[in-house]
mmCIF file of N, CA and C in Angstrom:
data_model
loop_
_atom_site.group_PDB
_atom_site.id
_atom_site.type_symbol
_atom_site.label_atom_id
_atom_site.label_comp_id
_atom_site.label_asym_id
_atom_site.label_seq_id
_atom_site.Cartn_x
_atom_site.Cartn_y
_atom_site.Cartn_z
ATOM 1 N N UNK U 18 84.141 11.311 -22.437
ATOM 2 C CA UNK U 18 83.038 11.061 -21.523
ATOM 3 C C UNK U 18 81.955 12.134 -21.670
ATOM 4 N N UNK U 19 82.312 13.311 -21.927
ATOM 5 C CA UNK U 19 81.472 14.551 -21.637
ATOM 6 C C UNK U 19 80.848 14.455 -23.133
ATOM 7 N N UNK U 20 81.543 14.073 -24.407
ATOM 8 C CA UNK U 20 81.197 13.920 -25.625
ATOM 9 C C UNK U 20 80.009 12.994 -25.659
ATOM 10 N N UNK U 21 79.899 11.973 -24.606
ATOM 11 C CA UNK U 21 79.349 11.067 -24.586
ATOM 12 C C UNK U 21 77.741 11.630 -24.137
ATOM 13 N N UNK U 22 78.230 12.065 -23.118
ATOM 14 C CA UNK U 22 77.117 12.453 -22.281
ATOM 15 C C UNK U 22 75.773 13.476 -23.223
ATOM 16 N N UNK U 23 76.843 14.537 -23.498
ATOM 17 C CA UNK U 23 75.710 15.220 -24.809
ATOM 18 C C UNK U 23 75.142 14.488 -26.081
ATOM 19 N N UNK U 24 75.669 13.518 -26.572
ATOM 20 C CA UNK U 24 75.688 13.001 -27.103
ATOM 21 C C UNK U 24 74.358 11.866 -27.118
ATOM 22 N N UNK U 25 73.974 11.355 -26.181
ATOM 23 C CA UNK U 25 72.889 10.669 -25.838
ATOM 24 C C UNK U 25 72.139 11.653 -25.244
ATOM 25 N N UNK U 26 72.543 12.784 -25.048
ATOM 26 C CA UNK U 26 71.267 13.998 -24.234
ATOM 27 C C UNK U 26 70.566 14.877 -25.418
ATOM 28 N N UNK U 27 71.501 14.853 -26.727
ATOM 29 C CA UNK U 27 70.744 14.982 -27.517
ATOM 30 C C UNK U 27 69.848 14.219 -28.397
ATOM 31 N N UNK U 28 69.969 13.111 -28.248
ATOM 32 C CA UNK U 28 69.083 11.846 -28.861
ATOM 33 C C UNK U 28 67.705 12.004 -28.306
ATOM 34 N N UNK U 29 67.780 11.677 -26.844
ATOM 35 C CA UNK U 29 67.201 11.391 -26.221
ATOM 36 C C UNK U 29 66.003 12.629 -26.587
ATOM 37 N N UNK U 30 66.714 13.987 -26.316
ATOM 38 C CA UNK U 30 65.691 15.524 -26.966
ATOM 39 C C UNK U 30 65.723 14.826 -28.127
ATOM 40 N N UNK U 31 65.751 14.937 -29.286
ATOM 41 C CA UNK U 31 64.673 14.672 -30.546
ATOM 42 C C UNK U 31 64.035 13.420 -30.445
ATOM 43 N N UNK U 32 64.713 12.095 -29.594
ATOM 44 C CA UNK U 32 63.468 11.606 -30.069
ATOM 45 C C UNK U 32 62.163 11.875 -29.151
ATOM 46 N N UNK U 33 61.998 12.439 -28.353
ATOM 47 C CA UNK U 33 60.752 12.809 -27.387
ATOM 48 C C UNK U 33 60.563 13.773 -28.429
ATOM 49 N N UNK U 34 60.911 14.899 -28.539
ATOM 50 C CA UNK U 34 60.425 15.807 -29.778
ATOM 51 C C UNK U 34 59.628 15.616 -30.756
ATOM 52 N N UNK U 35 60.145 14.198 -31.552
ATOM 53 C CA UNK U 35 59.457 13.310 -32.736
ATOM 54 C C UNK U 35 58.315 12.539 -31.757
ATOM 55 N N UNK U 36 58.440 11.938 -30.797
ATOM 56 C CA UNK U 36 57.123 11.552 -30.052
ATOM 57 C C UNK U 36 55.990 12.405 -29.713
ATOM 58 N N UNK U 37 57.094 13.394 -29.453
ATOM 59 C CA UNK U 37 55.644 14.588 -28.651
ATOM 60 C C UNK U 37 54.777 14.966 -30.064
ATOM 61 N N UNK U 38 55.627 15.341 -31.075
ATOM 62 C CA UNK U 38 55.049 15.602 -32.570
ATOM 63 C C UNK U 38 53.840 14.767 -33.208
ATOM 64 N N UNK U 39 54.684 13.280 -33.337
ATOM 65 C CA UNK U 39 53.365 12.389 -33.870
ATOM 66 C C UNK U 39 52.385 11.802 -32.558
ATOM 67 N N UNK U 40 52.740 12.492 -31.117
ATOM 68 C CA UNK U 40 51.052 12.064 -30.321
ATOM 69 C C UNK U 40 50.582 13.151 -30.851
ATOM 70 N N UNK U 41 50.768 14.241 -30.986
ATOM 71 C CA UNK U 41 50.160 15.717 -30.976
ATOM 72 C C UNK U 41 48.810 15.368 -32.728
ATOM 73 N N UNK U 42 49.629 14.832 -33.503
ATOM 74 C CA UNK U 42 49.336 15.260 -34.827
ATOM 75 C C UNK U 42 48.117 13.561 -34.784
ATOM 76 N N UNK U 43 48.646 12.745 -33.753
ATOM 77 C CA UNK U 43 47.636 11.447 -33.910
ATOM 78 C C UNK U 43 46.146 11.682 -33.372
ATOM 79 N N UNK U 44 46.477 12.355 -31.981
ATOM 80 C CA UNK U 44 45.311 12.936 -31.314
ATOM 81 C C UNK U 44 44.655 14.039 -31.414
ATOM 82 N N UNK U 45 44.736 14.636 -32.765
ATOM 83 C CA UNK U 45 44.439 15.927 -33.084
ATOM 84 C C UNK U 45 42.414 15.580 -33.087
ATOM 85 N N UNK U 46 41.792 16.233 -32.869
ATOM 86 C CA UNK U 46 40.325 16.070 -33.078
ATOM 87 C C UNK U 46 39.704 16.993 -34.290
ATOM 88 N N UNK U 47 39.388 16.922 -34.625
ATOM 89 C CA UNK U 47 38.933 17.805 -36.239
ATOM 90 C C UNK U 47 37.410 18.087 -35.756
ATOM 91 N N UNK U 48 36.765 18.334 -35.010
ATOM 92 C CA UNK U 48 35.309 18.249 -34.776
ATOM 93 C C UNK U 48 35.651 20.084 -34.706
ATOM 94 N N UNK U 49 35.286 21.233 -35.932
ATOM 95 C CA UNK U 49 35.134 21.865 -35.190
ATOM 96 C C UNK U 49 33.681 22.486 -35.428
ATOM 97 N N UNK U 50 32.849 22.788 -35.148
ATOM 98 C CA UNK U 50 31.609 24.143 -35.754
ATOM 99 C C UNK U 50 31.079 25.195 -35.146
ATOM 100 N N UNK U 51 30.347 26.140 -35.570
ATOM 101 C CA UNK U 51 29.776 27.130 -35.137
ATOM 102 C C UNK U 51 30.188 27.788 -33.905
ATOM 103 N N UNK U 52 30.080 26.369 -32.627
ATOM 104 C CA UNK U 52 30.302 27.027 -30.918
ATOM 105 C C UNK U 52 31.603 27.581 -31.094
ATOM 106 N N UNK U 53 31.938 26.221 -31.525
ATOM 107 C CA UNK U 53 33.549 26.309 -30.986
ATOM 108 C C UNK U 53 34.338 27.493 -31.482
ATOM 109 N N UNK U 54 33.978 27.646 -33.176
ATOM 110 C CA UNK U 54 34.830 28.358 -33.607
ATOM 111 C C UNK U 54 34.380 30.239 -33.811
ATOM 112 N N UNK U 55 33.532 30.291 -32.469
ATOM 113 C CA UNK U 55 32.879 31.751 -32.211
ATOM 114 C C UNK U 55 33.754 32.091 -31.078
ATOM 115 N N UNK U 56 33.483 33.655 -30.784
ATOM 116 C CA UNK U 56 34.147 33.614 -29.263
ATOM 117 C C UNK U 56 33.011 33.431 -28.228
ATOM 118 N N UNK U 57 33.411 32.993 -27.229
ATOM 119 C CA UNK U 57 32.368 33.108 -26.035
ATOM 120 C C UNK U 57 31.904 34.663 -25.278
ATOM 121 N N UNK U 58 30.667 34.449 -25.580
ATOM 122 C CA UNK U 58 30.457 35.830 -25.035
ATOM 123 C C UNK U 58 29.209 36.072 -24.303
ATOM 124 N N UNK U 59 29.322 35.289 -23.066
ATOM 125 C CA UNK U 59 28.120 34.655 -22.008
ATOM 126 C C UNK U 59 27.093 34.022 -22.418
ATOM 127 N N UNK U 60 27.503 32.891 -23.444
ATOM 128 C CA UNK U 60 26.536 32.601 -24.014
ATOM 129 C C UNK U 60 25.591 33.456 -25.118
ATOM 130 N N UNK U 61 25.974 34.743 -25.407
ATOM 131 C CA UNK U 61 24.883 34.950 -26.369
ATOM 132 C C UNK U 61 26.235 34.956 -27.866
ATOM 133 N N UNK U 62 25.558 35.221 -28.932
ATOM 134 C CA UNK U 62 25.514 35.348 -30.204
ATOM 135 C C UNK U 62 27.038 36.850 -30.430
ATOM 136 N N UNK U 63 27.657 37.341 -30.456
ATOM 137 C CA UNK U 63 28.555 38.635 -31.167
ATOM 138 C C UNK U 63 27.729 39.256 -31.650
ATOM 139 N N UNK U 64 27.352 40.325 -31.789
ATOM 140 C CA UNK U 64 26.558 41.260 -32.549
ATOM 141 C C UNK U 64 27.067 42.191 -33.381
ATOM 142 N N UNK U 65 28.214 42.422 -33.279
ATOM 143 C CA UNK U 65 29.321 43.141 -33.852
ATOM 144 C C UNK U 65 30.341 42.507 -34.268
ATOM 145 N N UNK U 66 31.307 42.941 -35.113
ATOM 146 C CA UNK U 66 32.754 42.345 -35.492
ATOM 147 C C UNK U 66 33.347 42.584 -34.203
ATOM 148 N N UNK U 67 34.684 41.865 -33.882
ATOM 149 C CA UNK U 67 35.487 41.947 -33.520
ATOM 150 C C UNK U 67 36.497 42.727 -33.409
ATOM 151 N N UNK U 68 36.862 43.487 -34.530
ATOM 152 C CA UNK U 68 37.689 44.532 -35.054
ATOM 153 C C UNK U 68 37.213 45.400 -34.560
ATOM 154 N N UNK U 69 37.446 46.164 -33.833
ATOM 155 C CA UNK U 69 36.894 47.588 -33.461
ATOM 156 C C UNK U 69 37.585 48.418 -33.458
ATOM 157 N N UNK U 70 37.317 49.547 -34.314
ATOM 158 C CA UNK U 70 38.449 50.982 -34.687
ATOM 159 C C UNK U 70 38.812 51.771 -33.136
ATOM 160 N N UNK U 71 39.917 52.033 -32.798
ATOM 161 C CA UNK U 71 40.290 52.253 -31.890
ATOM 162 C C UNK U 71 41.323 53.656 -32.044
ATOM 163 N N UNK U 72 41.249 54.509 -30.906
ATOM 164 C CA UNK U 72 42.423 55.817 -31.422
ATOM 165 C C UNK U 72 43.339 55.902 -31.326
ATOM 166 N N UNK U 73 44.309 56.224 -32.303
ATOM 167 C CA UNK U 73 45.256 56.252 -32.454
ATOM 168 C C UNK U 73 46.285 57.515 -31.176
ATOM 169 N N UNK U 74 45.773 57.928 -30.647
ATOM 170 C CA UNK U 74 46.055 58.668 -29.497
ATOM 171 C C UNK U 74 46.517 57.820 -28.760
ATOM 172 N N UNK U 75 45.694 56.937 -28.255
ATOM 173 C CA UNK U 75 45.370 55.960 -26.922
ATOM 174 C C UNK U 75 46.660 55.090 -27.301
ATOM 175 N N UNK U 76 47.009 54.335 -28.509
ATOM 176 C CA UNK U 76 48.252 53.729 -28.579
ATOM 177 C C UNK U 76 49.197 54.055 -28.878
ATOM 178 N N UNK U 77 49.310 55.663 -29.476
ATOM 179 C CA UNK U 77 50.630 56.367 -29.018
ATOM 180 C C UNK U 77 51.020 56.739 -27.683
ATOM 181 N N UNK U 78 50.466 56.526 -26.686
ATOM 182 C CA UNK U 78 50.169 57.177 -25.286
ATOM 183 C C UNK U 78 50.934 55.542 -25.048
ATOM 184 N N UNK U 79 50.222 54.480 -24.867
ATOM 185 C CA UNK U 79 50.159 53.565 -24.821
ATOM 186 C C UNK U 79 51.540 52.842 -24.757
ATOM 187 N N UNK U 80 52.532 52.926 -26.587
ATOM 188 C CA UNK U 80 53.664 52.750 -27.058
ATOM 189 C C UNK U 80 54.910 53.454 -25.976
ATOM 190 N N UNK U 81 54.695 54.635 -25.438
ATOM 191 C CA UNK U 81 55.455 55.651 -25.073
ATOM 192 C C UNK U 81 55.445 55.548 -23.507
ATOM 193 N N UNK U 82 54.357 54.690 -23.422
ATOM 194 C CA UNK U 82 54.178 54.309 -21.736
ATOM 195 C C UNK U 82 55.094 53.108 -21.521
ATOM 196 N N UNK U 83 55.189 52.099 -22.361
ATOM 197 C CA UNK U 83 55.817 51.181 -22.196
ATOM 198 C C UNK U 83 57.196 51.476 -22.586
ATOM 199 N N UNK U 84 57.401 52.192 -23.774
ATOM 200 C CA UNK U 84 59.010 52.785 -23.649
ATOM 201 C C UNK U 84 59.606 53.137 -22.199
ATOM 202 N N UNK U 85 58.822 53.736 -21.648
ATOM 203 C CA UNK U 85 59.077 55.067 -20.506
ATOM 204 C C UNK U 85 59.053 53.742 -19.549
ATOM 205 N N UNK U 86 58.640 52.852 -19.775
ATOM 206 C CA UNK U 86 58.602 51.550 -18.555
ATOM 207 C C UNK U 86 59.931 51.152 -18.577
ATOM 208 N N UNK U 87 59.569 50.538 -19.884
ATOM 209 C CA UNK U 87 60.906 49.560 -19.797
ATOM 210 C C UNK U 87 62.151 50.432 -19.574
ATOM 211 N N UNK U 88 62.555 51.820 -19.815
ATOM 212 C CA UNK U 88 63.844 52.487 -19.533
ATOM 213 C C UNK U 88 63.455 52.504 -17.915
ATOM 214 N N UNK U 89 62.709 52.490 -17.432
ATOM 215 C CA UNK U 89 62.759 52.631 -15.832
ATOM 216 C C UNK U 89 62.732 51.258 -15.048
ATOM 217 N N UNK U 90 62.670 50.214 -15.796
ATOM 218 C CA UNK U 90 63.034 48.763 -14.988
ATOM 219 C C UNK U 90 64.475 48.304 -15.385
ATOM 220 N N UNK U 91 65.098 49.244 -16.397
ATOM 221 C CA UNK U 91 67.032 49.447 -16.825
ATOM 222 C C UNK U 91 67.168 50.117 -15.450
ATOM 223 N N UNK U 92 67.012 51.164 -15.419
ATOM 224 C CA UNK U 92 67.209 51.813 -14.494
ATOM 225 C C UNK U 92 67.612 51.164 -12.874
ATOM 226 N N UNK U 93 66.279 50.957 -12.486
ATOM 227 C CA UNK U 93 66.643 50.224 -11.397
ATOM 228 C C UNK U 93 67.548 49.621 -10.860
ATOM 229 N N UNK U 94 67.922 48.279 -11.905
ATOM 230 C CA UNK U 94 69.213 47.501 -11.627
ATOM 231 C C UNK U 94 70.487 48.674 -11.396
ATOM 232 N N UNK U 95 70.613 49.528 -12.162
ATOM 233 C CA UNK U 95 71.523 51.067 -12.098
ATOM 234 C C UNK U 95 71.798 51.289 -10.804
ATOM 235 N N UNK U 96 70.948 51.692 -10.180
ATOM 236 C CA UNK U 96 71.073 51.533 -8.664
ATOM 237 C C UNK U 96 71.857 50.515 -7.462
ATOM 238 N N UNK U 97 71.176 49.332 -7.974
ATOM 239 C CA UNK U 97 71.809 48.170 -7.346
ATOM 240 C C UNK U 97 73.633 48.266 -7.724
ATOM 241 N N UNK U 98 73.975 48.606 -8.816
ATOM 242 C CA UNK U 98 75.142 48.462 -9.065
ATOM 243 C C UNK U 98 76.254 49.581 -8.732
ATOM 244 N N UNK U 99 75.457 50.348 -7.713
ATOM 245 C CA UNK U 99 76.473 51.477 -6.932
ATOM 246 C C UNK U 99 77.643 50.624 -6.371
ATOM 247 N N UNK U 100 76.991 50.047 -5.637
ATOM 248 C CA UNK U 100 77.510 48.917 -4.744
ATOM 249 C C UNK U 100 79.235 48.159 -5.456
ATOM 250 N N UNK U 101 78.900 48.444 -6.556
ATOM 251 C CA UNK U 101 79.909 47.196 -7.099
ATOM 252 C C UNK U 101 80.894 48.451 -8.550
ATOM 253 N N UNK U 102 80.977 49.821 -8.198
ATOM 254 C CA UNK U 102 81.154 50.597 -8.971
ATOM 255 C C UNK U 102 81.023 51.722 -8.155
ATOM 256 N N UNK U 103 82.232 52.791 -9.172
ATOM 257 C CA UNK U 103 82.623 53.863 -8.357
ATOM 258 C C UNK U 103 81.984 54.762 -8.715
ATOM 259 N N UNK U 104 81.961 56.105 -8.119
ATOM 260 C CA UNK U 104 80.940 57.161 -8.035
ATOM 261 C C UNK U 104 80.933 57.706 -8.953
ATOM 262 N N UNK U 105 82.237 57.969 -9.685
ATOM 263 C CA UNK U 105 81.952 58.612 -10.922
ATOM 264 C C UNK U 105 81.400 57.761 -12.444
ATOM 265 N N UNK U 106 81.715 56.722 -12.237
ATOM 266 C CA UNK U 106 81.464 56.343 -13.616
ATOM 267 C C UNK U 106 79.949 55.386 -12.748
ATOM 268 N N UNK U 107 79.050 55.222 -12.117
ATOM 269 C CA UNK U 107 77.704 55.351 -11.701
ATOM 270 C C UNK U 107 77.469 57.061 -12.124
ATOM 271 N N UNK U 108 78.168 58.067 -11.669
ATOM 272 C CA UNK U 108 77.079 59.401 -12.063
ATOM 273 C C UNK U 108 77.040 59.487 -13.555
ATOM 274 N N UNK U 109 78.283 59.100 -14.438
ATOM 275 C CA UNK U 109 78.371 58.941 -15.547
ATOM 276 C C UNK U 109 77.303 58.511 -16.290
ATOM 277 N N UNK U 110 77.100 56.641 -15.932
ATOM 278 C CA UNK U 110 76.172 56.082 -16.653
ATOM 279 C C UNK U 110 74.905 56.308 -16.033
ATOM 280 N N UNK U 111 74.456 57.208 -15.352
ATOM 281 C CA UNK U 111 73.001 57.417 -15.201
ATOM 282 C C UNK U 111 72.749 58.741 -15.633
ATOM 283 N N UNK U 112 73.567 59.612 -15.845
ATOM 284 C CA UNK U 112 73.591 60.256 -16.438
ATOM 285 C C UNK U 112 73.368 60.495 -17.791
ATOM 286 N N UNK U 113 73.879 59.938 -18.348
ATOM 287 C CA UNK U 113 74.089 59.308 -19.526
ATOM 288 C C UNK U 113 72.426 58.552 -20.036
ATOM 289 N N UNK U 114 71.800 57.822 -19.025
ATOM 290 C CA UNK U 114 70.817 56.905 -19.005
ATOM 291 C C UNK U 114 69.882 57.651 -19.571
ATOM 292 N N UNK U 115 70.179 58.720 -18.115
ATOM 293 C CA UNK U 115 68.574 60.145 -17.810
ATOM 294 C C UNK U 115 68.656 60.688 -18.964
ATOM 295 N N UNK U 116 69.939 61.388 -19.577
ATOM 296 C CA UNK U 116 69.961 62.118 -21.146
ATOM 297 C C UNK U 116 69.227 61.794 -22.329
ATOM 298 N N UNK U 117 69.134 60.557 -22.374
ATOM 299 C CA UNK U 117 68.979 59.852 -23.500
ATOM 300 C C UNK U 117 67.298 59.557 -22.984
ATOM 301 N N UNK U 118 66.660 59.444 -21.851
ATOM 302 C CA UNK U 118 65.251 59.414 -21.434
ATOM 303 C C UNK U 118 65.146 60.531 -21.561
ATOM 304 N N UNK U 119 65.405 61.942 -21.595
ATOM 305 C CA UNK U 119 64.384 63.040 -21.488
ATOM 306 C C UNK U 119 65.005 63.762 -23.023
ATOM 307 N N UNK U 120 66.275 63.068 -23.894
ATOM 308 C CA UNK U 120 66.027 63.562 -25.348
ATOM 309 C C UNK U 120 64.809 62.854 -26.049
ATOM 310 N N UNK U 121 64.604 61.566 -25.658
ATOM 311 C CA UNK U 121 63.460 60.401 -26.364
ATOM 312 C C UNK U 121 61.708 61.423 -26.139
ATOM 313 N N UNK U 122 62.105 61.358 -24.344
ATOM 314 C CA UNK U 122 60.545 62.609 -24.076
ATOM 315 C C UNK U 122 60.413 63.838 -25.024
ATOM 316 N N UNK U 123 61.572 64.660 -25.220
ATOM 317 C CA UNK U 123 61.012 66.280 -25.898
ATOM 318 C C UNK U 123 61.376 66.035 -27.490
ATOM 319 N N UNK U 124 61.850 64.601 -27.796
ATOM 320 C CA UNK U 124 61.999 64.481 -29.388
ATOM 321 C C UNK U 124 59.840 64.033 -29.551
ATOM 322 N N UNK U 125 59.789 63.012 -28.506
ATOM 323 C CA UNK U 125 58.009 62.906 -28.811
ATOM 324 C C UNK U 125 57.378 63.957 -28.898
ATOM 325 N N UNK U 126 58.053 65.011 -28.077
ATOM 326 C CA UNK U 126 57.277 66.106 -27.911
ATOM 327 C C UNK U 126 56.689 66.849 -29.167
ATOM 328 N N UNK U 127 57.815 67.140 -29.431
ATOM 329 C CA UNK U 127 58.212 67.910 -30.867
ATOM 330 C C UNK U 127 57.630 67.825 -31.776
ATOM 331 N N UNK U 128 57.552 66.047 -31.843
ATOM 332 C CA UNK U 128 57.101 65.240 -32.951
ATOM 333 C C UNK U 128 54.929 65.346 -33.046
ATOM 334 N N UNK U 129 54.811 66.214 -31.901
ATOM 335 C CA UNK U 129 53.240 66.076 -31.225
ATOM 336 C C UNK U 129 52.879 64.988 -31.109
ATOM 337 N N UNK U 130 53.532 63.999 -30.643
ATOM 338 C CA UNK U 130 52.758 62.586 -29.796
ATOM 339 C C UNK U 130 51.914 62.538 -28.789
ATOM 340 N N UNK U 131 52.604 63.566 -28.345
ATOM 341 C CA UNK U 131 51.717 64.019 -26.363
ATOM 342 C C UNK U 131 50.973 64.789 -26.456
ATOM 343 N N UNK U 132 50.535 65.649 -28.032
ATOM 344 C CA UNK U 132 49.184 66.561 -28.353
ATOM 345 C C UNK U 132 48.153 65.873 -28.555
ATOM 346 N N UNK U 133 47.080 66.028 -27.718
ATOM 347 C CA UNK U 133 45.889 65.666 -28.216
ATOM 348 C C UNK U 133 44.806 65.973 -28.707
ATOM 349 N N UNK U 134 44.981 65.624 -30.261
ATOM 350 C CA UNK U 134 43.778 66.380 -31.086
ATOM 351 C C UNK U 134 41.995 65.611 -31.241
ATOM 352 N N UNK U 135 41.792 66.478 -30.884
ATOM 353 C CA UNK U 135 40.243 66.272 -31.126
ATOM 354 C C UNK U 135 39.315 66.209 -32.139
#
């Protein structure tokens, strides 16, 4: 029965898949020129490229901000799970957590990521 059931649940996904595919590729519009394929930029003209050289400071800062994020939204849940775990092996693994966040900080350090040259 259950063989059954997937069984027509996967049919059913490809063939909408193959439908969604050939409306997509039937109703495609090919009209494109000039407007369309500029960016909008209140109505006037780009005057410049797009590409713009940017410092390499700003996205090492940048990279290291979001490292330093994402180990602190791990973190969090850490907390929640006192609750469901004993004191020592919680001081353990945050311990453990924090170590490994402030070897990552003074290895950048080292490395002069957090120097800013002029």
């Amino acid at each position: 029965m259950i063989s059954l059931i997937l069984l027509s649940s996967t049919i059913i996904t490809l063939i909408m898949a193959v439908m969604m595919i050939l409306l997509n590729i039937i109703s495609k519009k090919t009209n494109s020129d000039r407007e369309k394929s500029s960016p909008f930029e209140c109505g006037f003209d780009p005057k410049t490229s797009a590409r713009i050289p940017f410092s390499l400071q700003f996205f090492l800062i940048a990279i290291i901000f979001l490292i330093f994020d994402v180990e602190i939204a791990l973190l969090i849940p850490l907390i929640k799970s006192l609750i469901y775990s004993s004191m020592i092996s919680f001081s353990l693994i945050s311990s453990f957590f924090i170590f490994i966040l402030i070897t990552g900080l003074l290895h950048e350090w080292k490395q002069g990521a957090l120097n800013w040259k002029s």
